[in-house]
JSON list of C-alpha atoms in Angstrom, two decimals:
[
{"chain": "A", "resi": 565, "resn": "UNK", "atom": "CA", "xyz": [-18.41, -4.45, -9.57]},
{"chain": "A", "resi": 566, "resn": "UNK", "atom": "CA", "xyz": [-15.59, -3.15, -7.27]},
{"chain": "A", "resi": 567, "resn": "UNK", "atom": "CA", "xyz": [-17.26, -1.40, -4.76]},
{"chain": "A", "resi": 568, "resn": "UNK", "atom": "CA", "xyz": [-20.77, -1.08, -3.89]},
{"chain": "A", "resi": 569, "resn": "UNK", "atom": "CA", "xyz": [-23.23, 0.02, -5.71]},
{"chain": "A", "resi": 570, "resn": "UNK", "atom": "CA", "xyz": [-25.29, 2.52, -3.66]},
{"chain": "A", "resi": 571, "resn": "UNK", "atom": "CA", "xyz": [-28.45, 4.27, -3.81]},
{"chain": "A", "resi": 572, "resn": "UNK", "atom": "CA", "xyz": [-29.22, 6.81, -1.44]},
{"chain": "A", "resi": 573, "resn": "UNK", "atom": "CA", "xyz": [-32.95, 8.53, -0.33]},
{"chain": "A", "resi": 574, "resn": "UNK", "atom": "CA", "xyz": [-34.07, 10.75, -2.61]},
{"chain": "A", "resi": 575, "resn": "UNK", "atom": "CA", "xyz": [-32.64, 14.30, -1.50]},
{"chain": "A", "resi": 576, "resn": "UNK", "atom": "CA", "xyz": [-29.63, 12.92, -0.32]},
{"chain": "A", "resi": 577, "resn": "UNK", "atom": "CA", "xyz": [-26.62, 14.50, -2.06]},
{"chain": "A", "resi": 578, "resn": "UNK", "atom": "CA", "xyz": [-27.01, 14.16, -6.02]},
{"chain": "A", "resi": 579, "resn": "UNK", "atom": "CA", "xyz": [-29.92, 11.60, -5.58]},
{"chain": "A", "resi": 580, "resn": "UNK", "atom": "CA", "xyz": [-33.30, 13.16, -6.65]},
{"chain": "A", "resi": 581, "resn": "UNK", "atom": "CA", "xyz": [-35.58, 10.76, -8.30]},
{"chain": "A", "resi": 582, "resn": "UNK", "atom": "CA", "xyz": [-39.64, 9.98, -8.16]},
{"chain": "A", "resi": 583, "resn": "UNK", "atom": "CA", "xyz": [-39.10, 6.12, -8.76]},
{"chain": "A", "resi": 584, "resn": "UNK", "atom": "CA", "xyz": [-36.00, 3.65, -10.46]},
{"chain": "A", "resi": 585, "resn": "UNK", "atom": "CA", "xyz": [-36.55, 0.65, -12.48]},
{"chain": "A", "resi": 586, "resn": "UNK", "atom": "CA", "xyz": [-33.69, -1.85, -12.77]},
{"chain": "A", "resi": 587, "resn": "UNK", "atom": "CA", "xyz": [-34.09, -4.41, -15.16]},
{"chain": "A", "resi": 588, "resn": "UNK", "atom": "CA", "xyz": [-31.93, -6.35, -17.80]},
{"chain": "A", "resi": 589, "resn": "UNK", "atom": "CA", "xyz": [-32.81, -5.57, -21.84]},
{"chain": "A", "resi": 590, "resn": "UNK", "atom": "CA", "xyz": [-31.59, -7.58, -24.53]},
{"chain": "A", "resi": 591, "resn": "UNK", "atom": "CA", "xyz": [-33.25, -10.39, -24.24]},
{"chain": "A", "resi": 592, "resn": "UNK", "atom": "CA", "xyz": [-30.25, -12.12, -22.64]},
{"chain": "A", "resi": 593, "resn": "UNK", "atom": "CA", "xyz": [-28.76, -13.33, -19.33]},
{"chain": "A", "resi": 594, "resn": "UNK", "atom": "CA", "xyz": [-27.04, -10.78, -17.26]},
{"chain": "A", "resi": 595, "resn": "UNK", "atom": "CA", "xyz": [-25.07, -10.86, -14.19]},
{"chain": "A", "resi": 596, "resn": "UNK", "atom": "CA", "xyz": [-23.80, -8.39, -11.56]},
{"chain": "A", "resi": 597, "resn": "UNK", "atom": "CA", "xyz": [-21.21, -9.64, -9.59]},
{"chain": "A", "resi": 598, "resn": "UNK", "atom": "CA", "xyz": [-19.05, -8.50, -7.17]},
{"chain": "A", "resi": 599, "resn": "UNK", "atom": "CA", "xyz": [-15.08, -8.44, -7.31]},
{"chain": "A", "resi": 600, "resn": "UNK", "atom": "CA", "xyz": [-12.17, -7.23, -4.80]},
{"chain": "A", "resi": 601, "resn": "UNK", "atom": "CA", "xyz": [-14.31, -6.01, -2.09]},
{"chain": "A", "resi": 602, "resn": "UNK", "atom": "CA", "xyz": [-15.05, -9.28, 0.84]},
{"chain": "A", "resi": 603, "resn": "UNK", "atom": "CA", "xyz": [-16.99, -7.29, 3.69]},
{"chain": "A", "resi": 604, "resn": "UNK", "atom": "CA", "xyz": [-19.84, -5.06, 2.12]},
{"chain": "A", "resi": 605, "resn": "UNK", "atom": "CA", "xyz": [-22.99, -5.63, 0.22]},
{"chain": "A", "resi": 606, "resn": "UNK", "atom": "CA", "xyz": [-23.00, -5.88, -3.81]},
{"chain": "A", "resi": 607, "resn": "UNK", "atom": "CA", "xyz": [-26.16, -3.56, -3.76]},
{"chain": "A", "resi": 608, "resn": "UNK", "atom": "CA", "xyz": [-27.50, -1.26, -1.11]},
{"chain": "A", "resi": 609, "resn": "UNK", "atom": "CA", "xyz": [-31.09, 0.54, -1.21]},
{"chain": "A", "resi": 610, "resn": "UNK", "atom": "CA", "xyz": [-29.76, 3.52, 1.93]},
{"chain": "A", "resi": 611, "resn": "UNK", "atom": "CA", "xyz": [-32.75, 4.73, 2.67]},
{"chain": "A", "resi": 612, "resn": "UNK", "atom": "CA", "xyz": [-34.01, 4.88, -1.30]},
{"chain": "A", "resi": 613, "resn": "UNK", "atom": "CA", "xyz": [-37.84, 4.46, -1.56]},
{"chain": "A", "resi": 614, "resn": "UNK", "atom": "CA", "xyz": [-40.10, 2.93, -4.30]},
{"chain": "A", "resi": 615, "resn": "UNK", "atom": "CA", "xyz": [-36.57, 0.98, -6.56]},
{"chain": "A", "resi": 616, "resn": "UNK", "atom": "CA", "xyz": [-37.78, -2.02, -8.31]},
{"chain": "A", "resi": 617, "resn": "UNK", "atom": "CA", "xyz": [-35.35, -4.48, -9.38]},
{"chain": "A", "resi": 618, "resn": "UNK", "atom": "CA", "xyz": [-37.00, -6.90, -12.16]},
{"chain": "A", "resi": 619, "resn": "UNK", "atom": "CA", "xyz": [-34.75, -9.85, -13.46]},
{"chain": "A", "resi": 620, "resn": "UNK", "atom": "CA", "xyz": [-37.56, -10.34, -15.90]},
{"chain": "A", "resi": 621, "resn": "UNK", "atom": "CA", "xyz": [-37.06, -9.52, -19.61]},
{"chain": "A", "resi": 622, "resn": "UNK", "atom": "CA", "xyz": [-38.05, -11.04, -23.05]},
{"chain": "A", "resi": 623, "resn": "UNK", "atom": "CA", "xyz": [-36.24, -14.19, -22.00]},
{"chain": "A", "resi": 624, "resn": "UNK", "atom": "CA", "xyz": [-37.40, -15.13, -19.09]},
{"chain": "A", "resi": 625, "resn": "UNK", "atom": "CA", "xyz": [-35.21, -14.71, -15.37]},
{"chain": "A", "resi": 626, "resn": "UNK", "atom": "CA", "xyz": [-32.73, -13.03, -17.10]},
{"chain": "A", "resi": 627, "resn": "UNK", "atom": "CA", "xyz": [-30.65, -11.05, -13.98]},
{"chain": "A", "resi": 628, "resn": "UNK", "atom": "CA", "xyz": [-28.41, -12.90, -11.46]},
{"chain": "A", "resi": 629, "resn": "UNK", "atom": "CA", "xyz": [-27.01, -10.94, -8.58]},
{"chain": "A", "resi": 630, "resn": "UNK", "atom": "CA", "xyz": [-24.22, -12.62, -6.84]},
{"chain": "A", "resi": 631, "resn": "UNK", "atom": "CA", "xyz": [-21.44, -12.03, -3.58]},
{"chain": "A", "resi": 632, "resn": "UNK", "atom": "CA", "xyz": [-19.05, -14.91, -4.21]},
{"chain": "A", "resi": 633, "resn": "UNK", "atom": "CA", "xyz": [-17.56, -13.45, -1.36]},
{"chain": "A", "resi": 634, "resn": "UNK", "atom": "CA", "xyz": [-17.69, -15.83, 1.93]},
{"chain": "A", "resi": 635, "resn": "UNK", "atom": "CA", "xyz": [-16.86, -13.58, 5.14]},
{"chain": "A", "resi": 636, "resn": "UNK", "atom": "CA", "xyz": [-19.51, -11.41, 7.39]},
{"chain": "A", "resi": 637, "resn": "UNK", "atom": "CA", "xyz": [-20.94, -8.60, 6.09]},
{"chain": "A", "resi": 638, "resn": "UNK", "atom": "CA", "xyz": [-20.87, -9.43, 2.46]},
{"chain": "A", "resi": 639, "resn": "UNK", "atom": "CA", "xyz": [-24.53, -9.39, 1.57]},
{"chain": "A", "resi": 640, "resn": "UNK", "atom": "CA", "xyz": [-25.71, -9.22, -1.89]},
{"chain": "A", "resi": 641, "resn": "UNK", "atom": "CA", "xyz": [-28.46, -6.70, -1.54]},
{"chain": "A", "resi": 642, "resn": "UNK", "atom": "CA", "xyz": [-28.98, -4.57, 1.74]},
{"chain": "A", "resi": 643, "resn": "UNK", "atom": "CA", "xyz": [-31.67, -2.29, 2.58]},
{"chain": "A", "resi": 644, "resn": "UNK", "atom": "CA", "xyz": [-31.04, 0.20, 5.30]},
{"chain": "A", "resi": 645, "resn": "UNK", "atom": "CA", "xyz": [-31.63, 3.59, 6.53]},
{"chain": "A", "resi": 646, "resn": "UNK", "atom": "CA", "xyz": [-35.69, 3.54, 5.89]},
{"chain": "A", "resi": 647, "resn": "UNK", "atom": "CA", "xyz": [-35.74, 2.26, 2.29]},
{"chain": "A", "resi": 648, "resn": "UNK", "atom": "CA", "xyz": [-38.92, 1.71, 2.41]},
{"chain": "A", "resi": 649, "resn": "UNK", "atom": "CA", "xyz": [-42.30, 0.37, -1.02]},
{"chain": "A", "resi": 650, "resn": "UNK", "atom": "CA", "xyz": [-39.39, -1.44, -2.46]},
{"chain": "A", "resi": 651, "resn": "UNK", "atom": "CA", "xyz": [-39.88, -4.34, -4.94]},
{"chain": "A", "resi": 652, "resn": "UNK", "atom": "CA", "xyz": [-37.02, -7.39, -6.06]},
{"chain": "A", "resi": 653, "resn": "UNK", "atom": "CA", "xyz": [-38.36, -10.08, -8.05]},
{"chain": "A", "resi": 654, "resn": "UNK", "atom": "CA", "xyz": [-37.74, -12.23, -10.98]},
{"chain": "A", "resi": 655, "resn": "UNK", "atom": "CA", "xyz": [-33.91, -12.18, -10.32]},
{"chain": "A", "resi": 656, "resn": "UNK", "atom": "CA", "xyz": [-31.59, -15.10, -9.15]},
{"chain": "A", "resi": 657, "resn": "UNK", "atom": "CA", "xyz": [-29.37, -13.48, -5.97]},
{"chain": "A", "resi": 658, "resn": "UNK", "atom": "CA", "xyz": [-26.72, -15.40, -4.33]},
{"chain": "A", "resi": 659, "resn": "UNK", "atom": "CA", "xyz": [-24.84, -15.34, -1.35]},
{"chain": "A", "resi": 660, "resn": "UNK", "atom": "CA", "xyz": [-22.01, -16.78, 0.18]},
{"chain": "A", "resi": 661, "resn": "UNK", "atom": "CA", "xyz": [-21.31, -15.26, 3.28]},
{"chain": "A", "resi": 662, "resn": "UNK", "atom": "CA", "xyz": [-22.12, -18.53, 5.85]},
{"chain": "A", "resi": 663, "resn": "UNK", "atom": "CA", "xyz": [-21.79, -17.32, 9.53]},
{"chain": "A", "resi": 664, "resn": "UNK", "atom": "CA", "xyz": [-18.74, -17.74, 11.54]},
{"chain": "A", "resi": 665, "resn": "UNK", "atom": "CA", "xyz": [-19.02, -15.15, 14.19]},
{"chain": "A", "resi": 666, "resn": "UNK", "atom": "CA", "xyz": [-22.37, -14.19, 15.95]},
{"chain": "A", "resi": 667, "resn": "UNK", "atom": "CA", "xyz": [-23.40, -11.81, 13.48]},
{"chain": "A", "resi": 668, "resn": "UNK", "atom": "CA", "xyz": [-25.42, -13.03, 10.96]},
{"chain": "A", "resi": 669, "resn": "UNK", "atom": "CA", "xyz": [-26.11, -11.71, 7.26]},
{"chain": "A", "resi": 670, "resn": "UNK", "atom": "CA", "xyz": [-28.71, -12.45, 5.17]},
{"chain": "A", "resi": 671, "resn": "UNK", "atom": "CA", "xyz": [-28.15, -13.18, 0.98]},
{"chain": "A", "resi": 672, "resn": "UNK", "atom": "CA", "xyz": [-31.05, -10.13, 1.12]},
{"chain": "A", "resi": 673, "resn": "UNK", "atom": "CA", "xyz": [-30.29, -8.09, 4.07]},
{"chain": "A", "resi": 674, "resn": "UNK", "atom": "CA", "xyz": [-33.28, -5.78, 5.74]},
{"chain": "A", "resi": 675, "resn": "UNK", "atom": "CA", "xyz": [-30.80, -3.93, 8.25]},
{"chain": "A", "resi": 676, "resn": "UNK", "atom": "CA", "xyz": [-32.22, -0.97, 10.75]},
{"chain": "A", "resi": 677, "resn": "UNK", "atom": "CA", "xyz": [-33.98, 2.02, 10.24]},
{"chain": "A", "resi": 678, "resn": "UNK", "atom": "CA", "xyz": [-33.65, 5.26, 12.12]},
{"chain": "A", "resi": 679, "resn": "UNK", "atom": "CA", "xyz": [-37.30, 6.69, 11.56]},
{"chain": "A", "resi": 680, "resn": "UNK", "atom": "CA", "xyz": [-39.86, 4.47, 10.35]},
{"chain": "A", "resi": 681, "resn": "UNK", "atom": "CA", "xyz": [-37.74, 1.22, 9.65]},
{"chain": "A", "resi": 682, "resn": "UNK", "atom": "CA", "xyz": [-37.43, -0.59, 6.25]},
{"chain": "A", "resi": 683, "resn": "UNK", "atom": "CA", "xyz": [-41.34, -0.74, 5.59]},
{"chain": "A", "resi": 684, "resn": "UNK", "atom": "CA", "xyz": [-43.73, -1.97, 2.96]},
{"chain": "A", "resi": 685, "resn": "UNK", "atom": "CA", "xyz": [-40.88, -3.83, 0.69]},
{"chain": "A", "resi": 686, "resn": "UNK", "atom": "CA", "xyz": [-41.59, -7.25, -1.74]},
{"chain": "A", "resi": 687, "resn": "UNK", "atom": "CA", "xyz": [-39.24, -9.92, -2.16]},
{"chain": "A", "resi": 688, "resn": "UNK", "atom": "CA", "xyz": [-41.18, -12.06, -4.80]},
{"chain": "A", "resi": 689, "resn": "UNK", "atom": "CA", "xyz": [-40.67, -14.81, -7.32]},
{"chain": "A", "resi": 690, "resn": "UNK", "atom": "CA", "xyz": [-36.81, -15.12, -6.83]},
{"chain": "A", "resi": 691, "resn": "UNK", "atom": "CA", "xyz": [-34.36, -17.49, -6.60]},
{"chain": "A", "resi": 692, "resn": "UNK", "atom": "CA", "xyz": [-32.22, -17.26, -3.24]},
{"chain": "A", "resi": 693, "resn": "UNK", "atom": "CA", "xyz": [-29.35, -19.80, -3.04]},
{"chain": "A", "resi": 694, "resn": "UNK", "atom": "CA", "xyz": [-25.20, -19.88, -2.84]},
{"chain": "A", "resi": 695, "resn": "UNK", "atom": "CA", "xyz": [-22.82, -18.20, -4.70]},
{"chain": "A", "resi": 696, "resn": "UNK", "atom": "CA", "xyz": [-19.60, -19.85, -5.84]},
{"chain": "A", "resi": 697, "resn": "UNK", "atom": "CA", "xyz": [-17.92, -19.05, -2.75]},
{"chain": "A", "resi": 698, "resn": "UNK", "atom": "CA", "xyz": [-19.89, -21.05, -0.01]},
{"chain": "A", "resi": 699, "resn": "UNK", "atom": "CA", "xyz": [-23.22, -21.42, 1.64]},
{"chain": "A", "resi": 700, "resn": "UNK", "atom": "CA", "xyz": [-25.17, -18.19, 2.95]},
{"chain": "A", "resi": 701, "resn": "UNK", "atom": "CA", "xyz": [-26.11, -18.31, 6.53]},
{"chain": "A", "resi": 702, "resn": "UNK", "atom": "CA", "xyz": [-29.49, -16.84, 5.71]},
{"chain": "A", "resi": 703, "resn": "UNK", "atom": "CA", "xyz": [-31.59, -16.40, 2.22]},
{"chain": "A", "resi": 704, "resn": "UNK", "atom": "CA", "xyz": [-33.03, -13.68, 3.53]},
{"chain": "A", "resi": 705, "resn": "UNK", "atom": "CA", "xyz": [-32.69, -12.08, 7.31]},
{"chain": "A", "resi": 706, "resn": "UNK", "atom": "CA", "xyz": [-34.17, -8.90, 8.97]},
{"chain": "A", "resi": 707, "resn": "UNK", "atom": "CA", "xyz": [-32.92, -7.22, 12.04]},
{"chain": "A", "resi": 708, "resn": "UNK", "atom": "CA", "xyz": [-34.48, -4.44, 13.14]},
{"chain": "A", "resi": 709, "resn": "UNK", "atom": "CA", "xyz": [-31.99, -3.76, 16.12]},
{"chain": "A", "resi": 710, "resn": "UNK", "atom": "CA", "xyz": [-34.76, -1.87, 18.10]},
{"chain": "A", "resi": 711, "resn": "UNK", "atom": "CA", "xyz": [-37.99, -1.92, 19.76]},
{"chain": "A", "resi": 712, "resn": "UNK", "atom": "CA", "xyz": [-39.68, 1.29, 18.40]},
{"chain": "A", "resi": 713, "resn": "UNK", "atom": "CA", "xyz": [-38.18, 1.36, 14.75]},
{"chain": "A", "resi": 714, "resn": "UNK", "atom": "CA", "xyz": [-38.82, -1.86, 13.02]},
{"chain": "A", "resi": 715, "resn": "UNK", "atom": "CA", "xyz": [-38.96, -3.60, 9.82]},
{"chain": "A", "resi": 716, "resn": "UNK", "atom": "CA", "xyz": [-42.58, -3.27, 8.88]},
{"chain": "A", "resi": 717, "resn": "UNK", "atom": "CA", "xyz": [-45.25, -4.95, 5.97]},
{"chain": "A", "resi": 718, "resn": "UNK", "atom": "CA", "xyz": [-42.67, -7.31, 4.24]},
{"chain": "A", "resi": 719, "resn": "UNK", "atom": "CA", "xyz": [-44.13, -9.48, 1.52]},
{"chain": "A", "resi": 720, "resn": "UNK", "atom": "CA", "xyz": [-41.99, -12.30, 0.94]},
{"chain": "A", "resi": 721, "resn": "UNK", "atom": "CA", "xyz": [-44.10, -14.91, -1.62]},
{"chain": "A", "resi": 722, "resn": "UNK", "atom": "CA", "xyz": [-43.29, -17.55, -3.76]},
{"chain": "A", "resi": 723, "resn": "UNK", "atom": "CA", "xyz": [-39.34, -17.79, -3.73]},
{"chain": "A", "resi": 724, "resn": "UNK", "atom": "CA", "xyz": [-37.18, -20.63, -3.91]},
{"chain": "A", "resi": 725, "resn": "UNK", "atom": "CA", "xyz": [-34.66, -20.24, -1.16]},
{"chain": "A", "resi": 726, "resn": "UNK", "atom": "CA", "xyz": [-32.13, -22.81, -0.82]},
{"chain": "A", "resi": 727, "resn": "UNK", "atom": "CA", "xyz": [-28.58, -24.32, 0.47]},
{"chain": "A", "resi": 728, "resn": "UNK", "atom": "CA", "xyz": [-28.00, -22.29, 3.70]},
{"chain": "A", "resi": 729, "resn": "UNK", "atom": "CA", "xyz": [-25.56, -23.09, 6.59]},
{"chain": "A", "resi": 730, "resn": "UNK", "atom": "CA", "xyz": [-23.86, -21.75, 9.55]},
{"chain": "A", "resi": 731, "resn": "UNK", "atom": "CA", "xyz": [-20.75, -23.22, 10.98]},
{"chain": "A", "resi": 732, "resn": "UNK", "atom": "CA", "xyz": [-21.98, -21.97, 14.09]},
{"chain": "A", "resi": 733, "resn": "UNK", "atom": "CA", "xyz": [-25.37, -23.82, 14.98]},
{"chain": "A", "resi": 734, "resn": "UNK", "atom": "CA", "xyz": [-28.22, -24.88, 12.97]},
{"chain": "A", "resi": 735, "resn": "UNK", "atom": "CA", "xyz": [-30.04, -21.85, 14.80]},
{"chain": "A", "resi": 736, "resn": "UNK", "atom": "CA", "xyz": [-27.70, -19.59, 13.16]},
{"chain": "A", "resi": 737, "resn": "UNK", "atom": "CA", "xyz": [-28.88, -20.18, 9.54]},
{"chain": "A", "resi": 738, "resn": "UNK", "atom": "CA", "xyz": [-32.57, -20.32, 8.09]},
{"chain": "A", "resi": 739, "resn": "UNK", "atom": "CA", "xyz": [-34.39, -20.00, 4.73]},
{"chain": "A", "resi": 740, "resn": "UNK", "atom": "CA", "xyz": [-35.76, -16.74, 6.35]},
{"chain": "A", "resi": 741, "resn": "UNK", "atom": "CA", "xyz": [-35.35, -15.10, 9.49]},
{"chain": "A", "resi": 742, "resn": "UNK", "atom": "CA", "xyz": [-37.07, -11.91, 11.01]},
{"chain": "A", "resi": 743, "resn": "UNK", "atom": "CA", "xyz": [-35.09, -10.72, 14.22]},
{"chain": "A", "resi": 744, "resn": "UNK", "atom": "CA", "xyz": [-36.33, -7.66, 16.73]},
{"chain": "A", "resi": 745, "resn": "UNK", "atom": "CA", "xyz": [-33.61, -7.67, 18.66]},
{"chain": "A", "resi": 746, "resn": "UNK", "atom": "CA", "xyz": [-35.24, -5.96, 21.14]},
{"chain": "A", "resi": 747, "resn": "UNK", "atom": "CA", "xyz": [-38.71, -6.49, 21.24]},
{"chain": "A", "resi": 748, "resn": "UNK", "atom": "CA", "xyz": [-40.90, -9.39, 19.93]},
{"chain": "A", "resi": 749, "resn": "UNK", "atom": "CA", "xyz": [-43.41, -6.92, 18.82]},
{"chain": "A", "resi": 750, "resn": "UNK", "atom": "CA", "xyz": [-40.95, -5.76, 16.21]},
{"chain": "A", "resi": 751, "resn": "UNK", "atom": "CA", "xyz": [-40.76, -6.83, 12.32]},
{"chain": "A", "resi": 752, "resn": "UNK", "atom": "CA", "xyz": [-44.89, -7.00, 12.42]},
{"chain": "A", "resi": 753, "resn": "UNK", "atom": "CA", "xyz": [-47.01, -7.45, 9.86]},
{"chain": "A", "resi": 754, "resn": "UNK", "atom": "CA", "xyz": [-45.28, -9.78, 7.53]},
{"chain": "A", "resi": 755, "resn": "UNK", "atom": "CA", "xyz": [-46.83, -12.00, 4.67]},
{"chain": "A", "resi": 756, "resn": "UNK", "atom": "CA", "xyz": [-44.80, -14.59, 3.96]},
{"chain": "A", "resi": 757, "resn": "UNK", "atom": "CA", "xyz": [-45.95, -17.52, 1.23]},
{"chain": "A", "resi": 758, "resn": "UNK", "atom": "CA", "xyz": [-45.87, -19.87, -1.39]},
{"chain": "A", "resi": 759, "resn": "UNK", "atom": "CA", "xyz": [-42.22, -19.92, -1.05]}
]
């Protein structure tokens, strides 16, 4: 892919849609990759609701999702703007963008909300890791940016998150990291095992 692939809220513009199901047929391996764009996510859920992205098919794990890409802001999957009872699971996604200035990305990035916050989404059964490009500074990181509008009832179970630095400190980079921002009380409500 050369740009990012985006999918808005239901409602928004063209978008209009109950439910989307993203999964790999064939029974073979396929990857999405990103190409000529260094600063963006590969995907972005903006504010959809209820996407499932399944790397499982006939052959087992069959979808990678990778950012080869190695500066800030290159995530490989984002969720902003309320997307909220999304699912990603069964896929290998891969990151590369290791920190060097004080804002951090995550491989999967939960970003901020401007209503409810990115609620009720599962991160299950994947594998998290580097891309060819470097080492992520986070597998996956959530920053909710306020006090009042945070990222809410995250399942994150049985993934296999691995090889993540920061040239910055060691408290810049983690497996998994769930950030308020402003308030402590934010990102509540988490289940996070087996990984």
């Amino acid at each position: 892919e050369t740009s990012t692939d985006m999918l808005n809220a239901s409602g928004t513009g063209s978008a209009s849609y109950t439910g989307v199901y993203i999964y790999p047929t064939g029974g073979a391996m396929r990857t999405i990759s990103a190409s000529g764009f260094t600063t963006l996510p590969l995907i972005e859920l903006n504010g959809a609701d209820r996407i499932t992205i399944d790397g499982l098919n006939t052959g087992g794990n069959g979808l990678t999702i990778t950012n080869p890409s190695n500066n800030a802001g290159a995530m490989t999957i984002r969720l902003v703007g309320d997307a909220c009872r999304n699912i990603i699971r069964n896929c290998t996604i891969l990151g590369s963008n290791a920190s060097t200035t004080a804002a951090p990305f995550g491989t999967i990035h939960i970003s901020t909300g401007s209503i409810t916050g990115n609620d009720s989404n599962v991160i299950a059964n994947n594998l998290i890791g580097d891309a060819a490009g470097g080492l992520p500074a986070f597998g996956i990181y959530s920053f909710s940016g306020s006090s009042t509008i945070s990222n809410d009832t995250i399942i994150v179970a049985n993934n296999e998150i691995y090889n993540w630095f920061s040239t910055i400190a060691s408290s810049d980079a983690a497996a998994i990291w769930a950030n308020s921002g402003s308030s402590i009380t934010s990102n509540s409500f988490w289940t996070i095992s087996g990984n």
